CSV table of C-alpha atoms and ligand atoms in Angstrom, one decimal:
chain,number,residue,atom,x,y,z
C,12,UNK,CA,14.7,30.7,38.6
C,13,UNK,CA,14.8,31.2,34.5
C,14,UNK,CA,15.2,34.9,33.1
C,15,UNK,CA,11.8,36.6,32.8
C,16,UNK,CA,12.3,37.5,29.0
C,17,UNK,CA,11.6,35.1,26.6
C,18,UNK,CA,14.6,33.6,24.6
C,19,UNK,CA,14.7,32.8,20.9
C,20,UNK,CA,13.4,29.0,20.8
C,21,UNK,CA,12.6,29.0,24.5
C,22,UNK,CA,8.6,28.4,23.8
C,23,UNK,CA,6.8,26.1,20.9
C,24,UNK,CA,5.4,28.0,18.7
C,25,UNK,CA,1.6,27.3,17.4
C,26,UNK,CA,0.5,27.3,21.2
C,27,UNK,CA,1.6,31.3,21.2
C,28,UNK,CA,-0.2,32.6,18.6
C,29,UNK,CA,-3.3,34.1,18.4
C,30,UNK,CA,-4.5,32.6,15.5
C,31,UNK,CA,-8.3,32.5,14.3
C,32,UNK,CA,-7.9,28.8,13.6
C,33,UNK,CA,-5.5,27.1,15.7
C,34,UNK,CA,-5.2,23.6,14.4
C,35,UNK,CA,-3.7,21.5,18.3
C,36,UNK,CA,-4.5,24.0,20.4
C,37,UNK,CA,-8.3,25.6,21.9
C,38,UNK,CA,-8.9,27.6,25.5
C,39,UNK,CA,-9.2,24.5,27.4
C,40,UNK,CA,-5.5,23.8,26.3
C,41,UNK,CA,-4.0,27.7,27.2
C,42,UNK,CA,-5.7,27.4,30.5
C,43,UNK,CA,-4.1,23.9,31.3
C,44,UNK,CA,-0.6,25.8,30.5
C,45,UNK,CA,-1.3,28.5,32.4
C,46,UNK,CA,-2.0,26.8,35.5
C,47,UNK,CA,0.5,24.0,35.4
C,48,UNK,CA,3.2,27.0,34.4
C,49,UNK,CA,1.8,29.0,37.8
C,50,UNK,CA,1.7,25.9,39.7
C,51,UNK,CA,5.7,24.7,38.7
C,52,UNK,CA,6.9,29.0,38.9
C,53,UNK,CA,5.5,29.5,42.4
C,54,UNK,CA,5.2,26.0,44.0
C,55,UNK,CA,8.5,24.3,42.8
C,56,UNK,CA,11.1,26.3,41.1
C,57,UNK,CA,12.1,28.3,44.2
C,58,UNK,CA,12.8,24.6,46.2
C,59,UNK,CA,13.9,22.2,43.2
C,60,UNK,CA,17.5,22.6,43.3
C,61,UNK,CA,17.2,21.8,46.7
C,62,UNK,CA,15.5,18.7,46.8
C,63,UNK,CA,17.4,17.7,43.7
C,64,UNK,CA,20.7,17.9,46.5
C,65,UNK,CA,18.3,16.4,48.7
C,66,UNK,CA,17.5,13.3,46.9
C,67,UNK,CA,13.8,13.8,47.5
C,68,UNK,CA,10.6,16.4,47.3
C,69,UNK,CA,9.1,17.0,50.8
C,70,UNK,CA,6.4,14.6,51.1
C,71,UNK,CA,4.1,17.3,52.0
C,72,UNK,CA,4.8,19.0,48.5
C,73,UNK,CA,3.7,15.6,46.6
C,74,UNK,CA,0.5,15.2,48.8
C,75,UNK,CA,-0.4,18.5,47.3
C,76,UNK,CA,0.4,17.4,44.2
C,77,UNK,CA,-1.4,15.1,44.2
C,78,UNK,CA,-4.5,17.6,45.4
C,79,UNK,CA,-4.3,19.4,42.5
C,80,UNK,CA,-5.0,16.9,40.0
C,81,UNK,CA,-1.2,15.5,38.9
C,82,UNK,CA,-1.7,11.8,40.0
C,83,UNK,CA,-4.9,11.2,38.7
C,84,UNK,CA,-4.0,8.2,36.2
C,85,UNK,CA,-4.4,8.9,32.5
C,86,UNK,CA,-7.0,7.5,30.5
C,87,UNK,CA,-9.6,8.2,32.9
C,88,UNK,CA,-12.0,5.5,32.2
C,89,UNK,CA,-14.5,6.8,35.1
C,90,UNK,CA,-14.0,9.6,37.2
C,91,UNK,CA,-14.2,7.5,40.3
C,92,UNK,CA,-11.4,6.0,39.4
C,93,UNK,CA,-9.8,9.5,40.4
C,94,UNK,CA,-10.6,9.3,44.2
C,95,UNK,CA,-13.0,12.7,44.4
C,96,UNK,CA,-9.9,14.7,43.1
C,97,UNK,CA,-10.7,17.2,40.3
C,98,UNK,CA,-8.3,17.4,37.5
C,99,UNK,CA,-5.7,20.4,37.0
C,100,UNK,CA,-7.7,23.4,36.1
C,101,UNK,CA,-11.1,21.9,36.5
C,102,UNK,CA,-10.5,20.2,33.1
C,103,UNK,CA,-13.3,17.9,33.1
C,104,UNK,CA,-13.0,14.2,32.8
C,105,UNK,CA,-14.4,13.8,29.6
C,106,UNK,CA,-12.1,16.6,27.6
C,107,UNK,CA,-8.8,15.5,28.8
C,108,UNK,CA,-6.8,14.9,25.6
C,109,UNK,CA,-3.4,14.0,24.5
C,110,UNK,CA,-2.9,17.0,24.2
C,111,UNK,CA,-3.7,17.8,28.0
C,112,UNK,CA,-1.3,14.8,29.0
C,113,UNK,CA,1.5,16.4,26.8
C,114,UNK,CA,1.1,20.2,28.0
C,115,UNK,CA,1.7,18.9,31.3
C,116,UNK,CA,4.8,17.2,31.1
C,117,UNK,CA,6.1,19.7,28.7
C,118,UNK,CA,5.2,22.3,31.6
C,119,UNK,CA,7.3,19.8,34.2
C,120,UNK,CA,10.2,19.6,31.8
C,121,UNK,CA,10.3,23.7,31.9
C,122,UNK,CA,11.1,23.7,35.5
C,123,UNK,CA,14.8,22.4,34.3
C,124,UNK,CA,15.5,20.1,37.0
C,125,UNK,CA,13.5,16.5,36.0
C,126,UNK,CA,14.8,14.5,39.6
C,127,UNK,CA,12.0,16.2,41.5
C,128,UNK,CA,9.3,15.6,38.9
C,129,UNK,CA,10.3,12.3,38.8
C,130,UNK,CA,10.1,12.3,42.7
C,131,UNK,CA,6.6,13.5,42.8
C,132,UNK,CA,5.0,11.1,40.0
C,133,UNK,CA,7.7,9.1,37.8
C,134,UNK,CA,6.4,6.1,39.2
C,135,UNK,CA,2.9,6.2,39.1
C,136,UNK,CA,3.1,7.8,35.7
C,137,UNK,CA,4.2,4.5,34.3
C,138,UNK,CA,3.1,1.7,36.7
C,139,UNK,CA,-0.4,2.9,36.7
C,140,UNK,CA,-1.8,3.0,33.3
C,141,UNK,CA,-1.4,-1.0,32.7
C,142,UNK,CA,-4.0,-0.7,35.6
C,143,UNK,CA,-6.6,1.7,34.3
C,144,UNK,CA,-6.1,0.7,30.5
C,145,UNK,CA,-6.3,-3.2,30.9
C,146,UNK,CA,-7.1,-3.8,34.5
C,147,UNK,CA,-10.2,-5.1,35.7
C,148,UNK,CA,-13.1,-2.9,37.5
C,149,UNK,CA,-12.0,-4.0,40.9
C,150,UNK,CA,-8.4,-3.5,39.9
C,151,UNK,CA,-8.7,-0.1,39.6
C,152,UNK,CA,-11.4,0.6,42.1
C,153,UNK,CA,-9.0,-0.7,44.4
C,154,UNK,CA,-5.7,1.2,43.7
C,155,UNK,CA,-6.1,4.2,41.7
C,156,UNK,CA,-8.5,6.4,43.2
C,157,UNK,CA,-5.5,6.2,46.3
C,158,UNK,CA,-3.1,6.9,43.9
C,159,UNK,CA,-4.8,9.9,42.3
C,160,UNK,CA,-5.2,11.4,46.6
C,161,UNK,CA,-1.3,10.5,47.7
C,162,UNK,CA,-2.2,7.6,49.8
C,163,UNK,CA,-0.6,4.8,47.6
C,164,UNK,CA,2.5,4.8,44.8
C,165,UNK,CA,3.7,2.4,42.5
C,166,UNK,CA,6.4,2.3,40.1
C,167,UNK,CA,7.1,0.3,36.9
C,168,UNK,CA,9.5,-3.2,37.1
C,169,UNK,CA,10.4,-4.4,34.2
C,170,UNK,CA,14.3,-3.9,34.0
C,171,UNK,CA,16.3,-6.4,35.6
C,172,UNK,CA,19.9,-6.5,36.3
C,173,UNK,CA,21.0,-8.9,33.2
C,174,UNK,CA,19.2,-6.7,31.2
C,175,UNK,CA,16.3,-4.0,30.0
C,176,UNK,CA,16.2,-3.4,26.5
C,177,UNK,CA,15.4,-7.2,26.1
C,178,UNK,CA,12.5,-7.3,27.6
C,179,UNK,CA,11.4,-10.8,26.5
C,180,UNK,CA,14.4,-12.5,28.2
C,181,UNK,CA,13.6,-11.4,31.6
C,182,UNK,CA,14.1,-13.6,34.1
C,183,UNK,CA,11.9,-12.4,37.2
C,184,UNK,CA,9.1,-15.2,38.3
C,185,UNK,CA,5.9,-16.2,39.6
C,186,UNK,CA,5.2,-19.4,40.4
C,187,UNK,CA,1.7,-20.0,40.7
C,188,UNK,CA,0.6,-21.6,44.2
C,189,UNK,CA,-3.0,-22.0,44.4
C,190,UNK,CA,-5.1,-18.8,44.8
C,191,UNK,CA,-1.0,-16.8,44.9
C,192,UNK,CA,1.9,-16.3,43.1
C,193,UNK,CA,5.2,-16.5,44.5
C,194,UNK,CA,7.6,-14.4,43.0
C,195,UNK,CA,11.2,-14.3,42.7
C,196,UNK,CA,13.9,-12.0,41.3
C,197,UNK,CA,15.7,-8.4,40.9
C,198,UNK,CA,14.5,-4.9,39.2
C,199,UNK,CA,16.7,-2.5,38.5
C,200,UNK,CA,16.7,1.7,38.4
C,201,UNK,CA,13.2,1.4,39.0
C,202,UNK,CA,11.8,4.8,39.6
C,203,UNK,CA,10.3,6.2,42.8
C,204,UNK,CA,10.9,2.1,44.0
C,205,UNK,CA,12.3,3.3,47.4
C,206,UNK,CA,8.9,5.2,48.2
C,207,UNK,CA,6.8,2.8,46.5
C,208,UNK,CA,3.7,0.1,48.1
C,209,UNK,CA,3.5,-1.6,44.6
C,210,UNK,CA,4.9,-2.5,41.6
C,211,UNK,CA,3.9,-3.3,38.6
C,212,UNK,CA,6.3,-5.9,37.3
C,213,UNK,CA,6.8,-8.1,34.3
C,214,UNK,CA,7.4,-11.0,36.1
C,215,UNK,CA,7.6,-15.2,34.2
C,216,UNK,CA,4.7,-16.7,34.8
C,217,UNK,CA,5.2,-19.1,31.5
C,218,UNK,CA,7.9,-21.0,29.1
C,219,UNK,CA,11.0,-18.7,27.6
C,220,UNK,CA,10.4,-15.8,25.6
C,221,UNK,CA,7.7,-13.1,25.1
C,222,UNK,CA,5.1,-15.4,25.8
C,223,UNK,CA,6.0,-16.7,29.0
C,224,UNK,CA,5.7,-13.1,30.2
C,225,UNK,CA,2.7,-11.7,32.7
C,226,UNK,CA,2.5,-8.5,34.5
C,227,UNK,CA,1.7,-8.2,38.1
C,228,UNK,CA,1.1,-6.1,40.9
C,229,UNK,CA,3.4,-7.0,43.5
C,230,UNK,CA,2.9,-5.2,46.6
C,231,UNK,CA,6.5,-3.7,48.0
C,232,UNK,CA,5.4,-3.6,51.3
C,233,UNK,CA,5.0,-7.6,51.3
C,234,UNK,CA,7.4,-10.3,53.3
C,235,UNK,CA,10.1,-10.6,50.7
C,236,UNK,CA,10.4,-7.9,48.9
C,237,UNK,CA,13.3,-5.4,49.5
C,238,UNK,CA,14.3,-2.0,48.4
C,239,UNK,CA,17.8,0.0,48.1
C,240,UNK,CA,18.2,3.6,46.8
C,241,UNK,CA,20.9,3.7,44.1
C,242,UNK,CA,23.2,6.6,43.1
C,243,UNK,CA,23.3,7.2,39.2
C,244,UNK,CA,25.1,10.3,37.3
C,245,UNK,CA,21.1,12.5,37.7
C,246,UNK,CA,18.0,12.4,38.9
C,247,UNK,CA,18.7,12.2,42.3
C,248,UNK,CA,15.5,13.2,43.7
C,249,UNK,CA,13.6,10.0,41.4
C,250,UNK,CA,14.5,7.7,43.9
C,251,UNK,CA,16.2,4.8,41.7
C,252,UNK,CA,16.1,1.2,43.0
C,253,UNK,CA,17.2,-1.9,43.0
C,254,UNK,CA,14.2,-4.4,44.4
C,255,UNK,CA,14.3,-7.7,45.8
C,256,UNK,CA,12.0,-10.5,45.3
C,257,UNK,CA,12.4,-13.2,47.2
C,258,UNK,CA,9.8,-15.7,47.6
C,259,UNK,CA,6.9,-12.7,48.2
C,260,UNK,CA,3.4,-13.9,47.7
C,261,UNK,CA,1.3,-11.8,45.6
C,262,UNK,CA,-2.8,-12.7,45.2
C,263,UNK,CA,-3.8,-14.1,41.7
C,264,UNK,CA,-6.0,-11.0,41.5
C,265,UNK,CA,-2.9,-8.7,41.0
C,266,UNK,CA,-2.8,-9.9,37.8
C,267,UNK,CA,-2.9,-7.5,35.1
C,268,UNK,CA,-4.4,-9.2,31.8
C,269,UNK,CA,-4.5,-12.7,31.3
C,270,UNK,CA,-1.7,-15.0,32.3
C,271,UNK,CA,1.5,-15.0,30.2
C,272,UNK,CA,-0.3,-12.1,27.5
C,273,UNK,CA,2.1,-9.5,29.6
C,274,UNK,CA,4.4,-8.3,27.1
C,275,UNK,CA,1.6,-7.2,24.8
C,276,UNK,CA,0.5,-4.3,27.2
C,277,UNK,CA,4.0,-3.9,28.2
C,278,UNK,CA,4.8,-2.3,24.9
C,279,UNK,CA,2.2,-0.5,24.9
C,280,UNK,CA,2.6,0.8,27.6
C,281,UNK,CA,6.2,2.0,26.1
C,282,UNK,CA,4.6,4.2,23.7
C,283,UNK,CA,3.2,6.9,25.7
C,284,UNK,CA,6.4,6.9,27.9
C,285,UNK,CA,7.8,7.7,24.9
C,286,UNK,CA,6.2,10.1,23.8
C,287,UNK,CA,6.2,11.5,27.4
C,288,UNK,CA,10.1,11.6,27.2
C,289,UNK,CA,10.4,13.0,23.7
C,290,UNK,CA,8.0,15.6,25.3
C,291,UNK,CA,10.5,16.5,28.6
C,292,UNK,CA,13.3,16.4,26.3
C,293,UNK,CA,12.5,19.3,23.9
C,294,UNK,CA,11.3,21.6,26.4
C,295,UNK,CA,15.3,20.5,28.8
C,296,UNK,CA,16.6,21.8,25.3
C,297,UNK,CA,14.6,25.1,25.5
C,298,UNK,CA,15.3,25.7,28.8
C,299,UNK,CA,19.3,25.1,28.1
C,300,UNK,CA,18.4,27.4,25.3
C,301,UNK,CA,16.7,29.8,27.5
C,302,UNK,CA,19.1,29.9,30.1
C,303,UNK,CA,22.3,30.0,27.3
C,304,UNK,CA,20.5,32.9,25.7
C,305,UNK,CA,19.8,35.6,28.6
C,306,UNK,CA,23.6,34.7,29.7
C,307,UNK,CA,25.0,35.7,25.7
C,308,UNK,CA,22.9,38.6,26.5
C,309,UNK,CA,25.2,39.8,29.4
C,310,UNK,CA,28.3,38.1,29.3
C,311,UNK,CA,30.9,40.5,27.9
C,312,UNK,CA,34.4,39.3,26.0
C,313,UNK,CA,36.5,40.9,23.5
C,314,UNK,CA,34.7,44.1,24.2
C,315,UNK,CA,31.4,42.7,23.1
C,316,UNK,CA,28.7,41.1,24.5
C,317,UNK,CA,28.4,37.3,23.6
C,318,UNK,CA,25.8,37.4,21.8
C,319,UNK,CA,27.5,39.4,19.2
C,320,UNK,CA,29.4,37.3,18.4
C,321,UNK,CA,28.8,35.5,15.0
C,322,UNK,CA,29.8,31.9,16.6
C,323,UNK,CA,28.0,32.6,19.8
C,324,UNK,CA,24.8,33.5,17.6
C,325,UNK,CA,25.7,30.3,15.7
C,326,UNK,CA,25.1,28.5,18.4
C,327,UNK,CA,21.7,29.5,19.2
C,328,UNK,CA,20.8,29.1,15.4
C,329,UNK,CA,21.5,25.4,15.9
C,330,UNK,CA,19.0,25.1,18.9
C,331,UNK,CA,16.8,26.2,16.9
C,332,UNK,CA,17.0,24.2,13.8
C,333,UNK,CA,17.3,20.9,16.4
C,334,UNK,CA,14.3,21.7,18.6
C,335,UNK,CA,11.5,23.3,16.0
C,336,UNK,CA,11.8,20.0,13.2
C,337,UNK,CA,11.5,17.8,16.2
C,338,UNK,CA,8.5,19.6,17.8
C,339,UNK,CA,6.4,20.0,14.7
C,340,UNK,CA,7.0,16.0,14.7
C,341,UNK,CA,6.0,15.9,17.7
C,342,UNK,CA,2.9,17.9,17.7
C,343,UNK,CA,1.9,15.6,14.3
C,344,UNK,CA,1.7,12.5,16.6
C,345,UNK,CA,0.2,13.9,19.3
C,346,UNK,CA,-2.6,14.7,16.1
C,347,UNK,CA,-2.2,11.1,15.2
C,348,UNK,CA,-2.8,9.6,18.5
C,349,UNK,CA,-5.4,12.0,19.5
C,350,UNK,CA,-7.1,11.5,16.1
C,351,UNK,CA,-7.1,7.8,16.8
C,352,UNK,CA,-8.2,7.8,20.5
C,353,UNK,CA,-11.3,10.1,19.1
C,354,UNK,CA,-12.4,8.0,16.5
C,355,UNK,CA,-11.5,4.1,17.7
C,356,UNK,CA,-9.7,4.1,14.2
C,357,UNK,CA,-6.2,2.1,15.3
C,358,UNK,CA,-2.7,4.2,14.0
C,359,UNK,CA,0.3,2.2,14.3
C,360,UNK,CA,2.6,4.7,16.1
C,361,UNK,CA,4.9,2.3,17.7
C,362,UNK,CA,7.9,2.9,15.6
C,363,UNK,CA,7.3,6.9,15.0
C,364,UNK,CA,7.3,7.8,18.5
C,365,UNK,CA,10.5,5.5,18.6
C,366,UNK,CA,11.7,7.5,16.7
C,367,UNK,CA,10.3,10.8,17.8
C,368,UNK,CA,12.4,10.3,20.9
C,369,UNK,CA,16.0,9.7,19.3
C,370,UNK,CA,15.3,12.7,17.5
C,371,UNK,CA,14.1,14.5,20.8
C,372,UNK,CA,17.1,13.0,22.3
C,373,UNK,CA,19.8,14.2,19.9
C,374,UNK,CA,18.5,17.1,20.1
C,375,UNK,CA,18.7,17.6,23.6
C,376,UNK,CA,22.4,16.0,23.4
C,377,UNK,CA,23.6,18.7,21.1
C,378,UNK,CA,21.3,21.7,22.3
C,379,UNK,CA,22.7,20.9,25.9
C,380,UNK,CA,26.3,20.8,24.5
C,381,UNK,CA,26.3,24.3,22.5
C,382,UNK,CA,24.3,26.0,25.7
C,383,UNK,CA,26.8,24.8,28.0
C,384,UNK,CA,29.6,25.8,25.7
C,385,UNK,CA,28.1,29.3,25.7
C,386,UNK,CA,28.3,29.9,29.4
C,387,UNK,CA,31.9,28.7,29.3
C,388,UNK,CA,32.8,27.8,33.1
C,389,UNK,CA,29.7,28.6,34.6
C,390,UNK,CA,28.1,26.1,32.6
C,391,UNK,CA,30.1,23.8,34.7
C,392,UNK,CA,29.2,25.4,37.8
C,393,UNK,CA,26.3,23.8,40.2
C,394,UNK,CA,25.4,26.7,41.7
C,395,UNK,CA,24.7,30.4,39.6
C,396,UNK,CA,23.1,31.0,36.7
C,397,UNK,CA,24.6,27.7,34.3
C,398,UNK,CA,23.2,25.5,37.2
C,399,UNK,CA,19.9,24.3,35.4
C,400,UNK,CA,22.2,23.4,32.1
C,401,UNK,CA,25.0,21.9,34.4
C,402,UNK,CA,22.6,19.7,35.9
C,403,UNK,CA,20.2,19.1,32.6
C,404,UNK,CA,24.3,17.8,31.4
C,405,UNK,CA,23.3,15.1,33.7
C,406,UNK,CA,19.8,14.1,33.2
C,407,UNK,CA,20.8,14.4,29.5
C,408,UNK,CA,21.1,10.3,29.5
C,409,UNK,CA,19.1,8.6,31.0
C,410,UNK,CA,16.0,10.4,28.7
C,411,UNK,CA,18.4,8.9,25.5
C,412,UNK,CA,18.5,5.5,27.3
C,413,UNK,CA,15.5,5.1,29.1
C,414,UNK,CA,12.0,3.8,28.4
C,415,UNK,CA,13.8,2.4,25.8
C,416,UNK,CA,17.2,3.3,24.4
C,417,UNK,CA,18.9,5.0,21.0
C,418,UNK,CA,19.6,2.0,19.0
C,419,UNK,CA,16.6,-0.7,20.0
C,420,UNK,CA,14.9,2.7,19.2
C,421,UNK,CA,16.0,3.4,15.2
C,422,UNK,CA,15.9,-0.7,14.9
C,423,UNK,CA,11.9,-0.4,15.9
C,424,UNK,CA,11.1,2.6,13.7
C,425,UNK,CA,12.8,0.8,10.5
C,426,UNK,CA,11.5,-2.5,11.0
C,427,UNK,CA,7.8,-0.8,11.7
C,428,UNK,CA,8.0,1.9,9.1
C,429,UNK,CA,9.2,-0.8,6.3
C,430,UNK,CA,6.4,-3.1,7.2
C,431,UNK,CA,3.5,0.2,7.6
C,432,UNK,CA,4.8,2.0,4.7
C,433,UNK,CA,4.0,-0.5,2.5
C,434,UNK,CA,0.5,-1.2,4.2
C,435,UNK,CA,-0.2,2.9,3.7
C,436,UNK,CA,0.8,2.1,-0.5
C,437,UNK,CA,-1.9,-0.5,-0.9
C,438,UNK,CA,-4.8,0.9,0.9
C,439,UNK,CA,-4.2,4.5,-0.6
C,440,UNK,CA,-3.9,3.3,-4.0
C,441,UNK,CA,-7.5,1.0,-3.4
C,442,UNK,CA,-8.4,4.4,-2.6
C,443,UNK,CA,-7.1,5.8,-5.2
C,444,UNK,CA,-5.5,8.9,-3.8
C,445,UNK,CA,-1.9,8.1,-4.6
W,26,FAD,C1,17.8,6.8,36.2
W,26,FAD,C2,17.3,5.9,35.5
W,26,FAD,C3,15.4,5.1,35.3
W,26,FAD,C4,15.2,4.2,35.3
W,26,FAD,N1,13.7,3.5,35.5
W,26,FAD,C5,13.0,2.3,34.8
W,26,FAD,C6,12.2,1.9,36.1
W,26,FAD,O1,11.1,2.9,35.9
W,26,FAD,N2,11.8,1.0,35.2
W,26,FAD,C7,11.9,0.3,34.4
W,26,FAD,O2,11.7,-0.9,33.8
W,26,FAD,N3,13.0,0.3,33.8
W,26,FAD,C8,14.0,1.8,34.1
W,26,FAD,N4,15.4,2.0,33.9
W,26,FAD,C9,15.5,1.2,33.2
W,26,FAD,C10,15.8,1.9,31.7
W,26,FAD,O3,14.9,1.6,31.0
W,26,FAD,C11,17.1,0.9,30.9
W,26,FAD,O4,18.0,1.6,31.7
W,26,FAD,C12,16.7,0.8,29.4
W,26,FAD,O5,15.7,0.2,28.8
W,26,FAD,C13,18.1,-0.2,28.6
W,26,FAD,O6,18.6,-1.4,29.0
W,26,FAD,P1,19.7,-1.3,29.9
W,26,FAD,O7,20.2,0.0,30.3
W,26,FAD,O8,19.8,-3.2,30.6
W,26,FAD,O9,20.5,-1.0,28.6
W,26,FAD,P2,20.6,-2.8,27.5
W,26,FAD,O10,19.1,-3.7,27.1
W,26,FAD,O11,21.9,-3.7,28.2
W,26,FAD,O12,21.8,-2.0,26.3
W,26,FAD,C14,23.0,-1.7,27.0
W,26,FAD,C15,22.7,-0.8,25.1
W,26,FAD,O13,23.6,-1.6,23.7
W,26,FAD,C16,22.3,-1.1,23.8
W,26,FAD,N5,21.6,-2.0,22.5
W,26,FAD,C17,20.9,-3.4,23.4
W,26,FAD,N6,20.6,-4.7,22.4
W,26,FAD,C18,21.2,-3.9,20.9
W,26,FAD,C19,20.9,-4.0,19.7
W,26,FAD,N7,20.1,-5.0,19.6
W,26,FAD,N8,21.4,-3.4,18.4
W,26,FAD,C20,22.0,-2.6,19.0
W,26,FAD,N9,22.4,-1.8,20.3
W,26,FAD,C21,22.1,-2.2,21.0
W,26,FAD,C22,21.1,-0.9,23.7
W,26,FAD,O14,20.5,0.7,23.2
W,26,FAD,C23,22.2,0.8,25.4
W,26,FAD,O15,22.5,1.6,24.7
W,26,FAD,C24,15.9,3.3,34.0
W,26,FAD,C25,16.9,3.8,33.7
W,26,FAD,C26,17.8,4.4,34.6
W,26,FAD,C27,18.9,5.0,34.0
């Protein structure tokens, strides 16, 4: 459990302020944050480490998580897709916005134990949005209410043994035979896979390259589908899985969107995932700042508290230098995404979201390193006051690599910005604003 006295840079600034007008956060956001925080502190935090070591969150806990509305897939196009479950804190369906999703992710990450959070709903969180956004009404009604109630689980299967970054070259095939696809291939590092009923999978239905890829919901309990748990450095309770498809028969009705048009759907699914990874990375950095500062206020060396040594205070200042600008950029992007959602005016944020992901995960890498250093030996120990930081030091890498790895993100950011900056300049010149 985190110490109760808040440390510098342990909380985002704007949600804490009692301003006459807050640019982003309204009463419903504060209510939602309080609801999630109370749930995490009382129902998850006391057991999170135990579940991470065990490699799984108990099923009763997962079902309770669903009952509280955390398995509802956003965007909710039709409240019936939520299967009779209310949204967290009773937020009406029409009022759920980008900020709500960010707040939930932020508060979950505040637990400091990513494995259990991913174990509770990581697979649904990335495997179901393609259905809610691009699926037919029949597909939404068939799967999403059951997901919301916790009756079935989804994962997302993009990455393969031969590659993850180069999505256009995936090798898993889905060959059409009559009213079925026959699926063959392997998927690797698939979060929650061992516990899932369905995998929203990238499959090759056409020729080489991105023009031959489709998104297909493959039943994991079907004949020919098999799963095995993978052992990784961290997120032990996330159920990382190697999936094998051998002549798996999949009804053609399980195709999401049009055949051979899956690549665009996969790419657009990445933006919310990257925003969520950035949100988590920044909050994990705040958790490190919290635990290290609390320790530095108690621990004495050479007759002084650690925090009184300039070298240690300077590390704490570095936490602020790294976390706060990245968080402001996160909020700026959220504002753009939310405005685009409300107005329907499309804004391309793919490159900037990729940049944010790198900024946030680099922030986490450095903050975690310095926080661990403040803790000395305690930061290397799996028990006691440094246990969360020690765990985060093992969960950092998957935030840097997962959902789009750093080098690929930076390349995307530069390519898109090189294009978009010109488009924006032309538009501004036309409206004589610049
Ligand atoms: C715990 C965990 C959970 C995951 N969950 C899922 C999941 O649920 N679903 C899913 O589909 N995938 C999942 N992944 C996979 C993850 O998305 C991939 O690991 C990631 O996309 C990178 O792919 P790769 O590992 O194959 O690396 P590669 O693509 O082989 O790249 C290796 C390294 O080279 C760099 N690189 C690649 N191309 C270039 C280039 N052109 N220039 C410079 N550098 C380059 C990359 O940045 C990376 O650092 C998960 C991974 C982990 C570890």
